[in-house]
DNA sequence: GCATCGGGAGAACGATCGTTCTCCCGGCCG
DNA sequence: CGGCCGGGAGAACGATCGTTCTCCCGATGC
């Protein structure tokens, strides 16, 4: 048997992967059970309902994206200009992952945002965090606040189009556009 | 009783509205029946399965968007530069509609793209059509081909963010960014 | 060794949903 | 006028799914 921590990790990993591949409602609790090897009983001890599991998956993904984004910025870029652009390299890596099918929050909002206030709120907060990350960089550059919104639109557009088309190209295209916008305040 | 044409129209209108508000899988055939006033029997005569109804709704929406977009461009803008920018005014009108909850194709792809090749293909074609519309304008300006992709990223990012945040602001922000990009080839 | 407790496997239950069927009515044709 | 056809209302059916329950086993403590 697995300890609670390991089981929770396996469930969250499995659910995130299956939700990403097929969508949320197309994945039954039984599929998560089979793929994770965690029994239904334990699954419901860890997450008392599918709704709560969905929210936990999204919340963990939110944290992971925020960490990964700032870590990548700190690792690869040296100033706010470079860190803003580095977001698009981070996107490129993400889009190239096998099975990439778009942003969990854009997809989750589209599927459940209309019936689940929790999913809608998590998605909104997540997108606001991305905008805030851009705003940190653009503020440091003394750029007008709208620039952060615009960079966020490019990033989200790249996620949506890369997901739908299956091509990683949008990351590079968005990066080039972002450079043009950033250069107006240099 | 309604003639077949009127019934089909009511069903497609109702389904499009409910799918947009709640997502596709959250809307049962019975809800479409109640809201449209078209009996289940007739509904299944017109659309032999829910999958086919979903595809019909998306295909009709695809046509409507394409027509609306080119009509708006022809009506309000005089040259390729203006027509490219006019797309974002068209987005602003759309985002301001009550109940707006994002793009049917971004949302539909997120929900069903992983399990329905038909939905995935329709979404891909639709996004390609938007890109092609931008490409018509940028080609006429003698701009490099990537500009059309970048304008399409801005438009799609605006749709995603406007849907999630519920604000129409992204249209104006994207328009301003698009103007910057377009001005680099003037 | 034995009772107890927690967990695994999966059956069972109740709800929902896509789809079909039954029953009935109203209009149309002879 | 009487039989037939198409359609409306909604019950019925079968599948799926979220959730719970049953049964059994293995470990653990005295």
mmCIF file of N, CA, C and O in Angstrom, chain B residues 16-90:
data_model
loop_
_atom_site.group_PDB
_atom_site.id
_atom_site.type_symbol
_atom_site.label_atom_id
_atom_site.label_comp_id
_atom_site.label_asym_id
_atom_site.label_seq_id
_atom_site.Cartn_x
_atom_site.Cartn_y
_atom_site.Cartn_z
ATOM 1 N N UNK B 16 -26.897 26.574 -29.642
ATOM 2 C CA UNK B 16 -25.734 27.471 -29.616
ATOM 3 C C UNK B 16 -25.732 28.320 -28.347
ATOM 4 O O UNK B 16 -24.705 28.488 -27.696
ATOM 5 N N UNK B 17 -26.910 28.807 -27.996
ATOM 6 C CA UNK B 17 -27.008 29.643 -26.806
ATOM 7 C C UNK B 17 -26.713 28.844 -25.535
ATOM 8 O O UNK B 17 -25.924 29.263 -24.679
ATOM 9 N N UNK B 18 -27.307 27.685 -25.404
ATOM 10 C CA UNK B 18 -27.087 26.877 -24.191
ATOM 11 C C UNK B 18 -25.654 26.345 -24.121
ATOM 12 O O UNK B 18 -25.045 26.361 -23.052
ATOM 13 N N UNK B 19 -25.138 25.856 -25.235
ATOM 14 C CA UNK B 19 -23.752 25.382 -25.244
ATOM 15 C C UNK B 19 -22.817 26.519 -24.821
ATOM 16 O O UNK B 19 -21.875 26.317 -24.048
ATOM 17 N N UNK B 20 -23.075 27.707 -25.338
ATOM 18 C CA UNK B 20 -22.220 28.836 -24.995
ATOM 19 C C UNK B 20 -22.285 29.173 -23.521
ATOM 20 O O UNK B 20 -21.277 29.475 -22.895
ATOM 21 N N UNK B 21 -23.482 29.091 -22.956
ATOM 22 C CA UNK B 21 -23.647 29.507 -21.562
ATOM 23 C C UNK B 21 -23.101 28.467 -20.588
ATOM 24 O O UNK B 21 -22.499 28.813 -19.580
ATOM 25 N N UNK B 22 -23.317 27.190 -20.863
ATOM 26 C CA UNK B 22 -23.009 26.149 -19.866
ATOM 27 C C UNK B 22 -21.916 25.182 -20.301
ATOM 28 O O UNK B 22 -21.495 24.333 -19.506
ATOM 29 N N UNK B 23 -21.514 25.247 -21.549
ATOM 30 C CA UNK B 23 -20.634 24.213 -22.083
ATOM 31 C C UNK B 23 -21.477 23.152 -22.785
ATOM 32 O O UNK B 23 -22.701 23.102 -22.602
ATOM 33 N N UNK B 24 -20.851 22.304 -23.556
ATOM 34 C CA UNK B 24 -21.602 21.388 -24.405
ATOM 35 C C UNK B 24 -22.135 20.190 -23.612
ATOM 36 O O UNK B 24 -23.331 19.888 -23.648
ATOM 37 N N UNK B 25 -21.266 19.544 -22.858
ATOM 38 C CA UNK B 25 -21.689 18.319 -22.188
ATOM 39 C C UNK B 25 -22.657 18.587 -21.045
ATOM 40 O O UNK B 25 -23.371 17.683 -20.606
ATOM 41 N N UNK B 26 -22.673 19.816 -20.548
ATOM 42 C CA UNK B 26 -23.592 20.139 -19.454
ATOM 43 C C UNK B 26 -25.014 20.385 -19.958
ATOM 44 O O UNK B 26 -25.930 20.556 -19.152
ATOM 45 N N UNK B 27 -25.213 20.397 -21.267
ATOM 46 C CA UNK B 27 -26.541 20.651 -21.827
ATOM 47 C C UNK B 27 -27.094 19.358 -22.412
ATOM 48 O O UNK B 27 -26.541 18.815 -23.370
ATOM 49 N N UNK B 28 -28.169 18.856 -21.849
ATOM 50 C CA UNK B 28 -28.783 17.635 -22.356
ATOM 51 C C UNK B 28 -29.718 17.924 -23.519
ATOM 52 O O UNK B 28 -30.182 19.048 -23.704
ATOM 53 N N UNK B 29 -30.002 16.879 -24.268
ATOM 54 C CA UNK B 29 -30.931 17.022 -25.382
ATOM 55 C C UNK B 29 -32.295 17.477 -24.871
ATOM 56 O O UNK B 29 -33.025 18.194 -25.551
ATOM 57 N N UNK B 30 -32.634 17.066 -23.676
ATOM 58 C CA UNK B 30 -33.918 17.448 -23.102
ATOM 59 C C UNK B 30 -33.982 18.948 -22.822
ATOM 60 O O UNK B 30 -35.038 19.572 -22.992
ATOM 61 N N UNK B 31 -32.862 19.517 -22.406
ATOM 62 C CA UNK B 31 -32.822 20.958 -22.173
ATOM 63 C C UNK B 31 -33.007 21.713 -23.494
ATOM 64 O O UNK B 31 -33.678 22.749 -23.540
ATOM 65 N N UNK B 32 -32.420 21.182 -24.560
ATOM 66 C CA UNK B 32 -32.577 21.811 -25.873
ATOM 67 C C UNK B 32 -34.021 21.704 -26.326
ATOM 68 O O UNK B 32 -34.594 22.639 -26.881
ATOM 69 N N UNK B 33 -34.616 20.553 -26.064
ATOM 70 C CA UNK B 33 -36.013 20.366 -26.388
ATOM 71 C C UNK B 33 -36.895 21.376 -25.651
ATOM 72 O O UNK B 33 -37.721 22.072 -26.252
ATOM 73 N N UNK B 34 -36.725 21.488 -24.348
ATOM 74 C CA UNK B 34 -37.561 22.404 -23.570
ATOM 75 C C UNK B 34 -37.371 23.844 -24.022
ATOM 76 O O UNK B 34 -38.341 24.589 -24.185
ATOM 77 N N UNK B 35 -36.118 24.243 -24.208
ATOM 78 C CA UNK B 35 -35.837 25.637 -24.517
ATOM 79 C C UNK B 35 -36.220 26.006 -25.945
ATOM 80 O O UNK B 35 -36.553 27.158 -26.223
ATOM 81 N N UNK B 36 -36.178 25.030 -26.835
ATOM 82 C CA UNK B 36 -36.491 25.341 -28.238
ATOM 83 C C UNK B 36 -37.955 25.102 -28.564
ATOM 84 O O UNK B 36 -38.480 25.637 -29.537
ATOM 85 N N UNK B 37 -38.622 24.267 -27.776
ATOM 86 C CA UNK B 37 -40.002 23.922 -28.083
ATOM 87 C C UNK B 37 -40.136 22.915 -29.216
ATOM 88 O O UNK B 37 -41.242 22.631 -29.667
ATOM 89 N N UNK B 38 -39.009 22.351 -29.644
ATOM 90 C CA UNK B 38 -39.052 21.332 -30.695
ATOM 91 C C UNK B 38 -38.990 19.956 -30.026
ATOM 92 O O UNK B 38 -38.104 19.698 -29.220
ATOM 93 N N UNK B 39 -39.928 19.108 -30.368
ATOM 94 C CA UNK B 39 -40.014 17.813 -29.688
ATOM 95 C C UNK B 39 -38.787 16.954 -29.962
ATOM 96 O O UNK B 39 -38.102 17.117 -30.972
ATOM 97 N N UNK B 40 -38.507 16.039 -29.034
ATOM 98 C CA UNK B 40 -37.360 15.147 -29.190
ATOM 99 C C UNK B 40 -37.419 14.385 -30.515
ATOM 100 O O UNK B 40 -36.404 14.177 -31.175
ATOM 101 N N UNK B 41 -38.615 13.989 -30.891
ATOM 102 C CA UNK B 41 -38.760 13.206 -32.123
ATOM 103 C C UNK B 41 -38.266 14.008 -33.328
ATOM 104 O O UNK B 41 -37.466 13.529 -34.132
ATOM 105 N N UNK B 42 -38.739 15.236 -33.415
ATOM 106 C CA UNK B 42 -38.324 16.087 -34.527
ATOM 107 C C UNK B 42 -36.843 16.429 -34.424
ATOM 108 O O UNK B 42 -36.136 16.502 -35.433
ATOM 109 N N UNK B 43 -36.417 16.642 -33.188
ATOM 110 C CA UNK B 43 -35.008 16.971 -32.975
ATOM 111 C C UNK B 43 -34.114 15.877 -33.561
ATOM 112 O O UNK B 43 -33.134 16.162 -34.259
ATOM 113 N N UNK B 44 -34.482 14.622 -33.286
ATOM 114 C CA UNK B 44 -33.665 13.512 -33.794
ATOM 115 C C UNK B 44 -33.888 13.259 -35.275
ATOM 116 O O UNK B 44 -33.064 12.621 -35.924
ATOM 117 N N UNK B 45 -34.999 13.745 -35.818
ATOM 118 C CA UNK B 45 -35.149 13.676 -37.272
ATOM 119 C C UNK B 45 -34.192 14.659 -37.937
ATOM 120 O O UNK B 45 -33.572 14.368 -38.961
ATOM 121 N N UNK B 46 -34.076 15.831 -37.321
ATOM 122 C CA UNK B 46 -33.218 16.867 -37.898
ATOM 123 C C UNK B 46 -31.735 16.550 -37.681
ATOM 124 O O UNK B 46 -30.910 16.749 -38.570
ATOM 125 N N UNK B 47 -31.413 16.075 -36.459
ATOM 126 C CA UNK B 47 -30.019 15.767 -36.122
ATOM 127 C C UNK B 47 -29.987 14.395 -35.450
ATOM 128 O O UNK B 47 -30.351 14.274 -34.284
ATOM 129 N N UNK B 48 -29.559 13.367 -36.176
ATOM 130 C CA UNK B 48 -29.670 11.986 -35.703
ATOM 131 C C UNK B 48 -28.907 11.682 -34.413
ATOM 132 O O UNK B 48 -29.131 10.634 -33.824
ATOM 133 N N UNK B 49 -28.012 12.557 -33.994
ATOM 134 C CA UNK B 49 -27.348 12.328 -32.712
ATOM 135 C C UNK B 49 -26.868 13.666 -32.160
ATOM 136 O O UNK B 49 -26.770 14.656 -32.884
ATOM 137 N N UNK B 50 -26.557 13.672 -30.868
ATOM 138 C CA UNK B 50 -26.070 14.913 -30.272
ATOM 139 C C UNK B 50 -24.740 15.337 -30.893
ATOM 140 O O UNK B 50 -24.500 16.523 -31.114
ATOM 141 N N UNK B 51 -23.898 14.352 -31.173
ATOM 142 C CA UNK B 51 -22.628 14.683 -31.816
ATOM 143 C C UNK B 51 -22.847 15.450 -33.113
ATOM 144 O O UNK B 51 -22.165 16.441 -33.386
ATOM 145 N N UNK B 52 -23.794 14.984 -33.904
ATOM 146 C CA UNK B 52 -24.038 15.654 -35.179
ATOM 147 C C UNK B 52 -24.627 17.041 -34.958
ATOM 148 O O UNK B 52 -24.349 17.981 -35.716
ATOM 149 N N UNK B 53 -25.467 17.176 -33.926
ATOM 150 C CA UNK B 53 -26.002 18.511 -33.608
ATOM 151 C C UNK B 53 -24.868 19.450 -33.215
ATOM 152 O O UNK B 53 -24.808 20.601 -33.660
ATOM 153 N N UNK B 54 -23.970 18.954 -32.375
ATOM 154 C CA UNK B 54 -22.833 19.781 -31.954
ATOM 155 C C UNK B 54 -22.025 20.229 -33.173
ATOM 156 O O UNK B 54 -21.687 21.411 -33.311
ATOM 157 N N UNK B 55 -21.768 19.299 -34.060
ATOM 158 C CA UNK B 55 -21.003 19.658 -35.252
ATOM 159 C C UNK B 55 -21.759 20.666 -36.111
ATOM 160 O O UNK B 55 -21.163 21.604 -36.638
ATOM 161 N N UNK B 56 -23.073 20.476 -36.228
ATOM 162 C CA UNK B 56 -23.872 21.416 -37.030
ATOM 163 C C UNK B 56 -23.845 22.804 -36.417
ATOM 164 O O UNK B 56 -23.740 23.817 -37.114
ATOM 165 N N UNK B 57 -23.940 22.875 -35.093
ATOM 166 C CA UNK B 57 -23.891 24.170 -34.423
ATOM 167 C C UNK B 57 -22.552 24.853 -34.697
ATOM 168 O O UNK B 57 -22.501 26.034 -35.048
ATOM 169 N N UNK B 58 -21.477 24.095 -34.558
ATOM 170 C CA UNK B 58 -20.155 24.693 -34.760
ATOM 171 C C UNK B 58 -19.951 25.092 -36.223
ATOM 172 O O UNK B 58 -19.395 26.157 -36.506
ATOM 173 N N UNK B 59 -20.420 24.258 -37.127
ATOM 174 C CA UNK B 59 -20.246 24.592 -38.540
ATOM 175 C C UNK B 59 -21.028 25.846 -38.902
ATOM 176 O O UNK B 59 -20.550 26.715 -39.636
ATOM 177 N N UNK B 60 -22.245 25.955 -38.373
ATOM 178 C CA UNK B 60 -23.030 27.149 -38.678
ATOM 179 C C UNK B 60 -22.382 28.379 -38.052
ATOM 180 O O UNK B 60 -22.337 29.455 -38.641
ATOM 181 N N UNK B 61 -21.898 28.225 -36.838
ATOM 182 C CA UNK B 61 -21.225 29.339 -36.163
ATOM 183 C C UNK B 61 -19.983 29.757 -36.952
ATOM 184 O O UNK B 61 -19.695 30.948 -37.085
ATOM 185 N N UNK B 62 -19.267 28.779 -37.478
ATOM 186 C CA UNK B 62 -18.087 29.065 -38.290
ATOM 187 C C UNK B 62 -18.470 29.952 -39.477
ATOM 188 O O UNK B 62 -17.870 31.003 -39.704
ATOM 189 N N UNK B 63 -19.510 29.539 -40.186
ATOM 190 C CA UNK B 63 -19.973 30.330 -41.334
ATOM 191 C C UNK B 63 -20.389 31.727 -40.906
ATOM 192 O O UNK B 63 -20.061 32.727 -41.549
ATOM 193 N N UNK B 64 -21.141 31.804 -39.811
ATOM 194 C CA UNK B 64 -21.652 33.096 -39.362
ATOM 195 C C UNK B 64 -20.516 34.039 -38.989
ATOM 196 O O UNK B 64 -20.554 35.236 -39.294
ATOM 197 N N UNK B 65 -19.505 33.490 -38.313
ATOM 198 C CA UNK B 65 -18.379 34.336 -37.909
ATOM 199 C C UNK B 65 -17.633 34.831 -39.138
ATOM 200 O O UNK B 65 -17.302 36.014 -39.239
ATOM 201 N N UNK B 66 -17.395 33.920 -40.063
ATOM 202 C CA UNK B 66 -16.678 34.347 -41.272
ATOM 203 C C UNK B 66 -17.445 35.455 -41.985
ATOM 204 O O UNK B 66 -16.862 36.468 -42.388
ATOM 205 N N UNK B 67 -18.746 35.272 -42.158
ATOM 206 C CA UNK B 67 -19.541 36.289 -42.845
ATOM 207 C C UNK B 67 -19.542 37.594 -42.082
ATOM 208 O O UNK B 67 -19.338 38.674 -42.652
ATOM 209 N N UNK B 68 -19.773 37.496 -40.778
ATOM 210 C CA UNK B 68 -19.861 38.698 -39.960
ATOM 211 C C UNK B 68 -18.546 39.473 -40.000
ATOM 212 O O UNK B 68 -18.528 40.703 -40.072
ATOM 213 N N UNK B 69 -17.465 38.732 -39.971
ATOM 214 C CA UNK B 69 -16.148 39.366 -39.965
ATOM 215 C C UNK B 69 -15.900 40.118 -41.271
ATOM 216 O O UNK B 69 -15.526 41.307 -41.264
ATOM 217 N N UNK B 70 -16.119 39.461 -42.391
ATOM 218 C CA UNK B 70 -15.856 40.134 -43.665
ATOM 219 C C UNK B 70 -16.855 41.261 -43.904
ATOM 220 O O UNK B 70 -16.492 42.306 -44.423
ATOM 221 N N UNK B 71 -18.098 41.054 -43.463
ATOM 222 C CA UNK B 71 -19.088 42.117 -43.630
ATOM 223 C C UNK B 71 -18.690 43.346 -42.815
ATOM 224 O O UNK B 71 -18.771 44.480 -43.289
ATOM 225 N N UNK B 72 -18.266 43.091 -41.586
ATOM 226 C CA UNK B 72 -17.850 44.213 -40.746
ATOM 227 C C UNK B 72 -16.654 44.931 -41.357
ATOM 228 O O UNK B 72 -16.589 46.163 -41.364
ATOM 229 N N UNK B 73 -15.723 44.164 -41.902
ATOM 230 C CA UNK B 73 -14.553 44.763 -42.534
ATOM 231 C C UNK B 73 -14.945 45.604 -43.735
ATOM 232 O O UNK B 73 -14.481 46.738 -43.892
ATOM 233 N N UNK B 74 -15.833 45.055 -44.562
ATOM 234 C CA UNK B 74 -16.236 45.781 -45.765
ATOM 235 C C UNK B 74 -17.026 47.032 -45.406
ATOM 236 O O UNK B 74 -16.955 48.050 -46.097
ATOM 237 N N UNK B 75 -17.779 46.956 -44.320
ATOM 238 C CA UNK B 75 -18.663 48.049 -43.955
ATOM 239 C C UNK B 75 -17.913 49.218 -43.301
ATOM 240 O O UNK B 75 -18.243 50.375 -43.504
ATOM 241 N N UNK B 76 -16.919 48.881 -42.460
ATOM 242 C CA UNK B 76 -16.349 49.929 -41.615
ATOM 243 C C UNK B 76 -14.933 50.336 -41.993
ATOM 244 O O UNK B 76 -14.441 51.327 -41.465
ATOM 245 N N UNK B 77 -14.284 49.583 -42.867
ATOM 246 C CA UNK B 77 -12.876 49.875 -43.115
ATOM 247 C C UNK B 77 -12.608 50.011 -44.605
ATOM 248 O O UNK B 77 -13.275 49.382 -45.426
ATOM 249 N N UNK B 78 -11.624 50.797 -44.940
ATOM 250 C CA UNK B 78 -11.436 51.148 -46.351
ATOM 251 C C UNK B 78 -10.203 50.546 -47.011
ATOM 252 O O UNK B 78 -10.108 50.509 -48.219
ATOM 253 N N UNK B 79 -9.233 50.147 -46.236
ATOM 254 C CA UNK B 79 -8.043 49.544 -46.822
ATOM 255 C C UNK B 79 -7.608 48.386 -45.968
ATOM 256 O O UNK B 79 -8.215 48.127 -44.924
ATOM 257 N N UNK B 80 -6.588 47.668 -46.397
ATOM 258 C CA UNK B 80 -6.146 46.490 -45.644
ATOM 259 C C UNK B 80 -5.686 46.842 -44.223
ATOM 260 O O UNK B 80 -5.974 46.080 -43.287
ATOM 261 N N UNK B 81 -5.034 47.941 -44.059
ATOM 262 C CA UNK B 81 -4.594 48.354 -42.719
ATOM 263 C C UNK B 81 -5.808 48.551 -41.823
ATOM 264 O O UNK B 81 -5.869 48.035 -40.696
ATOM 265 N N UNK B 82 -6.789 49.274 -42.311
ATOM 266 C CA UNK B 82 -7.981 49.533 -41.520
ATOM 267 C C UNK B 82 -8.791 48.254 -41.297
ATOM 268 O O UNK B 82 -9.377 48.063 -40.232
ATOM 269 N N UNK B 83 -8.823 47.410 -42.314
ATOM 270 C CA UNK B 83 -9.600 46.167 -42.157
ATOM 271 C C UNK B 83 -8.958 45.242 -41.134
ATOM 272 O O UNK B 83 -9.657 44.561 -40.377
ATOM 273 N N UNK B 84 -7.645 45.216 -41.093
ATOM 274 C CA UNK B 84 -6.982 44.383 -40.072
ATOM 275 C C UNK B 84 -7.324 44.901 -38.677
ATOM 276 O O UNK B 84 -7.642 44.119 -37.774
ATOM 277 N N UNK B 85 -7.279 46.205 -38.521
ATOM 278 C CA UNK B 85 -7.597 46.768 -37.204
ATOM 279 C C UNK B 85 -9.082 46.641 -36.868
ATOM 280 O O UNK B 85 -9.454 46.510 -35.695
ATOM 281 N N UNK B 86 -9.922 46.684 -37.891
ATOM 282 C CA UNK B 86 -11.368 46.632 -37.663
ATOM 283 C C UNK B 86 -11.782 45.302 -37.024
ATOM 284 O O UNK B 86 -12.827 45.221 -36.354
ATOM 285 N N UNK B 87 -10.975 44.259 -37.225
ATOM 286 C CA UNK B 87 -11.285 42.978 -36.588
ATOM 287 C C UNK B 87 -11.416 43.160 -35.080
ATOM 288 O O UNK B 87 -12.278 42.551 -34.438
ATOM 289 N N UNK B 88 -10.599 44.034 -34.521
ATOM 290 C CA UNK B 88 -10.598 44.184 -33.067
ATOM 291 C C UNK B 88 -11.793 45.012 -32.580
ATOM 292 O O UNK B 88 -12.221 44.865 -31.438
ATOM 293 N N UNK B 89 -12.322 45.862 -33.459
ATOM 294 C CA UNK B 89 -13.578 46.544 -33.115
ATOM 295 C C UNK B 89 -14.730 45.539 -33.141
ATOM 296 O O UNK B 89 -15.641 45.579 -32.307
ATOM 297 N N UNK B 90 -14.647 44.661 -34.122
ATOM 298 C CA UNK B 90 -15.641 43.593 -34.223
ATOM 299 C C UNK B 90 -15.568 42.713 -32.962
ATOM 300 O O UNK B 90 -16.602 42.365 -32.378
#
